[in-house]
Amino acid sequence: MMKKYIYILLSFAITLISACNTEVDLCYSEHPHHTKTKIAFDWQVLGDSLAQPDSMMVFADRVVNKWKCGMTASSSNDTASYVIRQGEYKMMVLNRCDSTYNYETLDSVANSDSTRWNLDKMALNYVAYSKDSEPIKKVLQSWTDYNVYASFAQNSSKQVFVDIQDIVKIDSGSNNKVVFTPERLTQKVVMQFPVKKLITDTKTFRIDSMFVEVAGIPTVIYPYDNTVNVTKTCKMLTKARLINATTLNTGDEYSNENLLCRIGVDVNGIIYGTSENEASGPGILQVILFTTATGQDGKIQHRRIEGKINIFHSIHDAHLLDYEYGTEFATQATKYAFININATLVLDSKNIVRDSDGNWGIPSWIPCETQVVVPME
């Protein structure tokens, strides 16, 4: 993230969420060391694609004569004033999304006697969900997980935003403000792969829906510098968009043979596994398809078909992260990425079809399960 160096004469009135340390620069509301300012947010960089939150948390670390303060500021009202002591600060703004991230680390520092936030060490952890938890079952009620190495994170539609200002000089004065330009904390990653249906004269079928499980998402992120810890990862489950490869219309039909499957996930990052030959762990994509097949006799059959693939090379080539080799950390290299997976998912009315050369699909698609089911409502 670009470091911002701002020297501002400020007049600051703050709703504190952490108390002053009485051993450091003892100040009260009328003390001359106190000053006021307005806090404002420039959301134009986001355009109309993302909805801004109602409020942002503001964290301020005074560099010299250590002291920390925090407040919650309206994301749209730039007329309110907040109080802060004079000095030079590092500042970070961040909003909450408690269904996605665990904020215990931030909350514990807020309630401690520490004189510093230590912004570069403040971490957010994904809230861990089991396969049978309600948020995951809202996406898909029932399937078999063929990559059970980790828990799930929620692919939330509510975004978390962050901005950093490395040097903010707060002096006495009035009618001044600090303007933050928040950007998304997560990466928006879109993946796409081709789907080929093998239709025969005796049986046609339609893909009613498809769900995709993405593995290899770092569970810990440091908002201050977009650094992630790559030693522990999780998974996300999301519904895919099926696109007719000829007409580009959404959805499938019995007569259609070629589709594109597209998903979008908001993630801390995605790492690849230790090898392109691994059949489980990070870098594995699992698909769950629900189909309806009709035979010449008019009988209708509904199936759940599952398979997976190792997308080691696709993730590597997308350059989502800059790895700090020899350490457990990596830094986001981009905020938006498109991953085109060239391996075609081929299926007939009953199952995913293996490669004709007999290769079980690493890095091609592996058939995992096919089962007759009651149609999804």
Coordinates of C-alpha atoms in Angstrom, one line a residue:
M1 CA 0.0 0.0 0.0
M2 CA 1.3 3.4 -0.9
K3 CA 2.6 5.2 2.2
K4 CA 1.2 8.6 2.8
Y5 CA 3.1 11.4 4.5
I6 CA 0.8 14.2 5.6
Y7 CA 1.6 17.1 7.8
I8 CA -1.5 18.8 8.9
L9 CA -2.5 21.5 11.4
L10 CA -5.3 19.8 13.1
S11 CA -8.2 20.5 15.5
F12 CA -9.3 17.0 16.7
A13 CA -12.4 16.0 18.9
I14 CA -12.4 12.1 19.4
T15 CA -14.6 9.6 21.0
L16 CA -12.0 7.5 22.7
I17 CA -12.2 3.7 22.8
S18 CA -9.1 3.4 24.9
A19 CA -8.1 5.4 28.0
C20 CA -5.2 7.7 28.3
N21 CA -2.2 6.3 30.1
T22 CA -1.9 8.6 33.1
E23 CA 1.9 8.1 33.2
V24 CA 2.3 9.6 29.7
D25 CA 1.4 13.1 28.8
L26 CA -1.5 13.6 31.2
C27 CA -4.2 15.5 29.3
Y28 CA -7.8 16.5 29.9
S29 CA -10.5 18.0 27.6
E30 CA -9.4 21.6 28.2
H31 CA -5.7 21.0 28.2
P32 CA -3.8 23.1 25.7
H33 CA -2.1 19.9 24.3
H34 CA -5.5 18.8 23.0
T35 CA -6.6 19.8 19.5
K36 CA -9.5 19.1 17.3
T37 CA -10.0 17.9 13.7
K38 CA -12.5 16.5 11.3
I39 CA -12.0 13.0 9.9
A40 CA -13.2 12.4 6.3
F41 CA -13.1 9.6 3.8
D42 CA -12.7 9.8 0.0
W43 CA -14.6 6.8 -1.5
Q44 CA -14.3 7.9 -5.1
V45 CA -11.5 5.4 -5.8
L46 CA -14.0 2.6 -5.3
G47 CA -16.5 3.9 -7.8
D48 CA -20.0 2.4 -7.6
S49 CA -19.0 -1.2 -7.5
L50 CA -18.6 -1.5 -3.7
A51 CA -20.9 -0.3 -0.9
Q52 CA -19.1 1.8 1.7
P53 CA -19.6 0.9 5.4
D54 CA -21.5 3.1 7.8
S55 CA -18.5 3.7 10.0
M56 CA -14.8 3.2 10.2
M57 CA -12.6 2.5 13.2
V58 CA -9.7 4.9 13.6
F59 CA -6.4 3.8 15.3
A60 CA -3.7 6.3 16.1
D61 CA -0.2 5.6 17.5
R62 CA 1.8 8.6 18.6
V63 CA 5.4 8.0 17.5
V64 CA 7.2 10.1 20.2
N65 CA 6.0 10.2 23.8
K66 CA 4.1 7.1 23.2
W67 CA 0.3 7.2 23.4
K68 CA -2.6 5.5 21.6
C69 CA -6.1 6.5 20.9
G70 CA -9.0 5.1 18.9
M71 CA -12.5 6.2 17.8
T72 CA -15.3 5.2 15.5
A73 CA -16.0 7.8 12.8
S74 CA -18.9 8.1 10.4
S75 CA -17.8 7.1 6.9
S76 CA -20.0 9.8 5.3
N77 CA -20.2 12.7 7.8
D78 CA -17.1 14.9 7.6
T79 CA -18.5 17.7 9.9
A80 CA -18.0 15.9 13.2
S81 CA -14.9 16.9 15.2
Y82 CA -12.8 14.6 17.4
V83 CA -10.2 15.3 20.1
I84 CA -6.6 14.0 20.1
R85 CA -3.3 15.1 21.7
Q86 CA -0.7 16.9 19.8
G87 CA 2.1 15.0 18.2
E88 CA 3.1 12.9 15.2
Y89 CA 1.1 9.8 14.6
K90 CA 0.8 6.7 12.5
M91 CA -2.9 6.1 11.7
M92 CA -5.0 3.3 10.3
V93 CA -8.7 3.1 9.5
L94 CA -10.6 -0.2 9.3
N95 CA -14.2 -1.3 9.4
R96 CA -15.8 -4.3 11.1
C97 CA -17.3 -7.4 9.5
D98 CA -17.6 -9.8 12.5
S99 CA -19.1 -12.6 10.4
T100 CA -15.9 -12.7 8.3
Y101 CA -13.1 -11.7 10.6
N102 CA -12.2 -12.2 14.3
Y103 CA -11.3 -8.8 15.9
E104 CA -10.2 -10.2 19.3
T105 CA -6.6 -9.0 18.8
L106 CA -7.7 -5.4 18.2
D107 CA -10.3 -5.5 21.0
S108 CA -7.7 -6.8 23.5
V109 CA -5.2 -4.1 22.7
A110 CA -8.0 -1.5 23.0
N111 CA -8.8 -2.7 26.5
S112 CA -5.2 -3.0 27.7
D113 CA -2.9 -0.5 29.4
S114 CA -0.5 -0.5 26.4
T115 CA 0.5 2.9 25.1
R116 CA 0.8 1.6 21.5
W117 CA -1.5 -0.1 19.0
N118 CA 1.6 -1.5 17.2
L119 CA -0.3 -1.2 13.9
D120 CA 2.1 -3.4 11.9
K121 CA 1.4 -6.3 14.3
M122 CA -2.4 -6.0 14.4
A123 CA -3.8 -9.1 12.7
L124 CA -7.2 -10.2 11.5
N125 CA -8.1 -13.9 11.6
Y126 CA -10.9 -15.4 9.5
V127 CA -13.8 -16.7 11.6
A128 CA -13.6 -20.5 11.1
Y129 CA -16.7 -22.4 10.1
S130 CA -17.3 -26.1 9.8
K131 CA -18.9 -27.7 6.8
D132 CA -22.1 -28.2 8.9
S133 CA -22.3 -24.6 10.2
E134 CA -25.2 -22.5 9.2
P135 CA -23.3 -19.9 7.1
I136 CA -21.9 -22.7 4.9
K137 CA -25.1 -24.7 4.7
K138 CA -26.8 -21.5 3.4
V139 CA -24.6 -21.9 0.4
L140 CA -25.0 -25.6 0.0
Q141 CA -26.9 -28.0 2.3
S142 CA -25.3 -31.3 1.5
W143 CA -22.2 -32.6 -0.3
T144 CA -19.1 -34.7 0.3
D145 CA -15.9 -32.7 1.0
Y146 CA -13.0 -34.4 -0.7
N147 CA -10.5 -31.9 0.7
V148 CA -11.0 -32.0 4.4
Y149 CA -7.7 -30.6 5.5
A150 CA -9.1 -27.2 6.7
S151 CA -12.1 -25.3 7.9
F152 CA -14.1 -22.8 5.9
A153 CA -14.2 -19.0 5.8
Q154 CA -17.2 -17.0 4.6
N155 CA -17.3 -15.4 1.2
S156 CA -19.1 -12.4 2.5
S157 CA -20.7 -9.7 0.3
K158 CA -19.8 -7.1 3.0
Q159 CA -16.3 -5.7 2.3
V160 CA -13.6 -4.7 4.7
F161 CA -11.7 -1.5 3.9
V162 CA -8.4 -0.1 5.1
D163 CA -6.2 2.9 4.7
I164 CA -2.8 3.9 6.3
Q165 CA -1.2 7.2 6.9
D166 CA 2.4 6.8 8.2
I167 CA 3.0 10.3 9.4
V168 CA 0.2 12.6 10.5
K169 CA 1.4 15.7 12.4
I170 CA -1.3 17.1 14.7
D171 CA -0.7 20.6 15.9
S172 CA -2.9 23.1 17.6
G173 CA -5.2 25.0 15.3
S174 CA -8.7 24.8 14.0
N175 CA -10.7 24.1 10.8
N176 CA -8.4 21.2 9.6
K177 CA -9.2 17.6 8.7
V178 CA -7.5 14.3 7.9
V179 CA -8.8 12.6 4.8
F180 CA -8.5 8.8 4.3
T181 CA -8.8 7.0 1.0
P182 CA -9.8 3.4 2.0
E183 CA -9.3 0.5 -0.3
R184 CA -10.5 -3.0 -0.1
L185 CA -8.6 -5.3 2.3
T186 CA -9.1 -8.5 0.3
Q187 CA -8.3 -9.6 -3.2
K188 CA -11.2 -10.0 -5.7
V189 CA -10.3 -13.2 -7.5
V190 CA -12.3 -14.4 -10.5
M191 CA -11.8 -17.9 -11.8
Q192 CA -13.1 -19.4 -15.0
F193 CA -12.8 -22.8 -16.7
P194 CA -14.6 -24.5 -19.7
V195 CA -17.2 -27.3 -19.3
K196 CA -17.9 -29.9 -22.0
K197 CA -21.1 -31.9 -21.9
L198 CA -21.1 -35.3 -23.7
I199 CA -24.7 -35.6 -25.0
T200 CA -25.9 -38.7 -26.8
D201 CA -28.9 -39.6 -28.9
T202 CA -30.3 -41.7 -26.1
K203 CA -29.8 -39.3 -23.2
T204 CA -29.5 -35.5 -22.8
F205 CA -28.8 -33.6 -19.6
R206 CA -28.7 -30.2 -18.1
I207 CA -26.5 -28.7 -15.4
D208 CA -28.9 -27.1 -13.0
S209 CA -26.3 -25.6 -10.7
M210 CA -22.7 -25.8 -9.7
F211 CA -20.8 -25.0 -6.5
V212 CA -17.0 -24.6 -6.2
E213 CA -14.8 -25.0 -3.1
V214 CA -11.5 -23.1 -3.2
A215 CA -8.7 -24.2 -1.0
G216 CA -5.5 -22.4 0.0
I217 CA -6.7 -19.1 1.5
P218 CA -4.5 -17.7 4.2
T219 CA -6.5 -17.3 7.5
V220 CA -4.4 -14.4 8.9
I221 CA -3.9 -11.0 7.4
Y222 CA -2.1 -7.9 8.7
P223 CA -4.1 -4.9 7.4
Y224 CA -1.2 -2.4 7.9
D225 CA 0.8 -3.8 4.9
N226 CA -1.5 -6.4 3.3
T227 CA 0.8 -9.2 4.6
V228 CA -0.6 -12.7 5.1
N229 CA 0.7 -15.8 6.9
V230 CA 0.9 -18.7 4.5
T231 CA 1.4 -21.4 7.1
K232 CA -2.3 -21.8 7.9
T233 CA -5.0 -21.8 5.2
C234 CA -8.7 -22.4 4.9
K235 CA -11.4 -22.9 2.2
M236 CA -14.3 -21.0 0.7
L237 CA -17.5 -22.4 -0.9
T238 CA -19.4 -20.4 -3.4
K239 CA -22.0 -20.8 -6.1
A240 CA -20.8 -20.6 -9.6
R241 CA -22.2 -18.8 -12.6
L242 CA -22.8 -21.0 -15.6
I243 CA -22.5 -19.3 -19.0
N244 CA -23.4 -20.7 -22.4
A245 CA -20.1 -20.6 -24.3
T246 CA -21.9 -19.8 -27.6
T247 CA -24.5 -17.2 -26.7
L248 CA -22.9 -16.0 -23.4
N249 CA -26.3 -16.3 -21.8
T250 CA -26.5 -17.3 -18.1
G251 CA -27.6 -20.9 -17.5
D252 CA -27.6 -24.2 -19.3
E253 CA -30.1 -26.0 -21.6
Y254 CA -30.4 -29.7 -22.6
S255 CA -29.1 -29.1 -26.1
N256 CA -26.1 -27.0 -25.1
E257 CA -22.8 -28.7 -25.1
N258 CA -20.2 -26.1 -24.1
L259 CA -20.3 -23.8 -21.0
L260 CA -18.0 -21.6 -19.0
C261 CA -18.0 -21.8 -15.2
R262 CA -17.1 -18.6 -13.4
I263 CA -16.8 -17.8 -9.7
G264 CA -15.7 -14.8 -7.7
V265 CA -14.2 -14.9 -4.2
D266 CA -13.0 -12.1 -1.9
V267 CA -10.0 -13.5 -0.1
N268 CA -6.8 -12.6 1.8
G269 CA -5.0 -14.4 -1.0
I270 CA -4.7 -17.9 -2.5
I271 CA -1.6 -20.0 -2.2
Y272 CA -0.6 -23.1 -4.3
G273 CA 0.3 -26.4 -2.7
T274 CA 3.7 -28.0 -2.4
S275 CA 3.3 -29.8 -5.8
E276 CA 1.1 -30.0 -8.9
N277 CA 0.7 -33.7 -8.0
E278 CA -1.0 -33.2 -4.7
A279 CA -4.7 -34.4 -4.5
S280 CA -5.6 -32.5 -1.3
G281 CA -4.6 -29.4 0.6
P282 CA -4.0 -25.8 -0.7
G283 CA -4.5 -25.1 -4.4
I284 CA -7.3 -27.7 -4.9
L285 CA -10.5 -26.7 -6.6
Q286 CA -13.5 -29.0 -5.9
V287 CA -16.8 -28.8 -7.9
I288 CA -20.2 -30.0 -6.9
L289 CA -22.7 -30.2 -9.9
F290 CA -26.4 -30.9 -9.8
T291 CA -27.8 -32.2 -13.1
T292 CA -31.1 -33.4 -14.6
A293 CA -30.9 -36.1 -17.3
T294 CA -33.7 -37.3 -19.6
G295 CA -33.6 -40.6 -21.5
Q296 CA -35.5 -41.8 -24.6
D297 CA -38.1 -43.4 -22.3
G298 CA -38.9 -40.0 -20.9
K299 CA -37.6 -40.9 -17.4
I300 CA -35.9 -38.0 -15.5
Q301 CA -33.0 -38.6 -13.2
H302 CA -31.3 -36.0 -10.9
R303 CA -27.7 -36.4 -9.9
R304 CA -25.0 -34.8 -7.8
I305 CA -21.6 -35.1 -9.4
E306 CA -18.4 -34.1 -7.7
G307 CA -14.8 -33.8 -8.8
K308 CA -11.6 -31.8 -8.2
I309 CA -8.4 -30.5 -9.7
N310 CA -5.1 -29.2 -8.6
I311 CA -4.6 -25.6 -10.0
F312 CA -1.0 -25.2 -8.9
H313 CA 0.2 -23.6 -12.1
S314 CA -2.8 -21.4 -12.6
I315 CA -2.4 -19.9 -9.1
H316 CA 1.4 -19.6 -9.6
D317 CA 1.0 -17.8 -12.9
A318 CA -1.6 -15.4 -11.6
H319 CA 1.0 -13.9 -9.2
L320 CA -1.5 -13.1 -6.4
L321 CA 1.2 -12.9 -3.7
D322 CA 4.8 -11.8 -3.4
Y323 CA 6.4 -14.4 -1.2
E324 CA 9.1 -13.5 1.4
Y325 CA 11.2 -16.7 0.9
G326 CA 12.6 -18.1 4.0
T327 CA 9.7 -16.7 6.1
E328 CA 6.1 -17.6 6.7
F329 CA 4.8 -14.4 5.1
A330 CA 3.7 -13.1 1.7
T331 CA 2.2 -9.7 0.6
Q332 CA -0.7 -9.2 -1.7
A333 CA 0.6 -8.3 -5.2
T334 CA -2.7 -7.1 -6.6
K335 CA -6.3 -6.3 -5.5
Y336 CA -7.9 -7.8 -8.6
A337 CA -7.0 -11.0 -10.5
F338 CA -8.5 -13.2 -13.2
I339 CA -7.5 -16.9 -13.3
N340 CA -8.2 -18.8 -16.4
I341 CA -8.1 -22.5 -15.8
N342 CA -7.5 -24.2 -19.2
A343 CA -8.3 -27.7 -18.2
T344 CA -11.8 -28.6 -19.5
L345 CA -14.3 -30.2 -17.2
V346 CA -15.8 -33.0 -19.3
L347 CA -18.8 -34.9 -18.1
D348 CA -21.5 -37.2 -19.3
S349 CA -25.0 -37.6 -17.8
K350 CA -23.6 -39.6 -14.9
N351 CA -20.1 -38.5 -14.0
I352 CA -16.9 -36.5 -14.8
V353 CA -15.0 -38.2 -17.5
R354 CA -11.3 -39.0 -17.0
D355 CA -8.6 -38.0 -19.6
S356 CA -8.5 -40.4 -22.5
D357 CA -4.8 -41.1 -21.7
G358 CA -5.9 -42.6 -18.4
N359 CA -4.4 -39.8 -16.3
W360 CA -6.4 -39.4 -13.2
G361 CA -6.3 -35.7 -13.5
I362 CA -3.6 -34.1 -11.5
P363 CA -3.6 -31.4 -12.8
S364 CA -6.7 -32.5 -14.7
W365 CA -10.1 -33.1 -13.3
I366 CA -10.6 -36.1 -11.0
P367 CA -14.0 -37.7 -10.7
C368 CA -14.9 -38.1 -7.1
E369 CA -18.5 -39.1 -6.7
T370 CA -21.8 -39.4 -8.6
Q371 CA -25.1 -40.0 -6.8
V372 CA -28.7 -40.0 -7.6
V373 CA -30.4 -37.3 -5.5
V374 CA -33.7 -35.6 -4.9
P375 CA -33.7 -32.3 -6.9
M376 CA -32.7 -29.2 -5.1
E377 CA -35.5 -26.7 -4.4

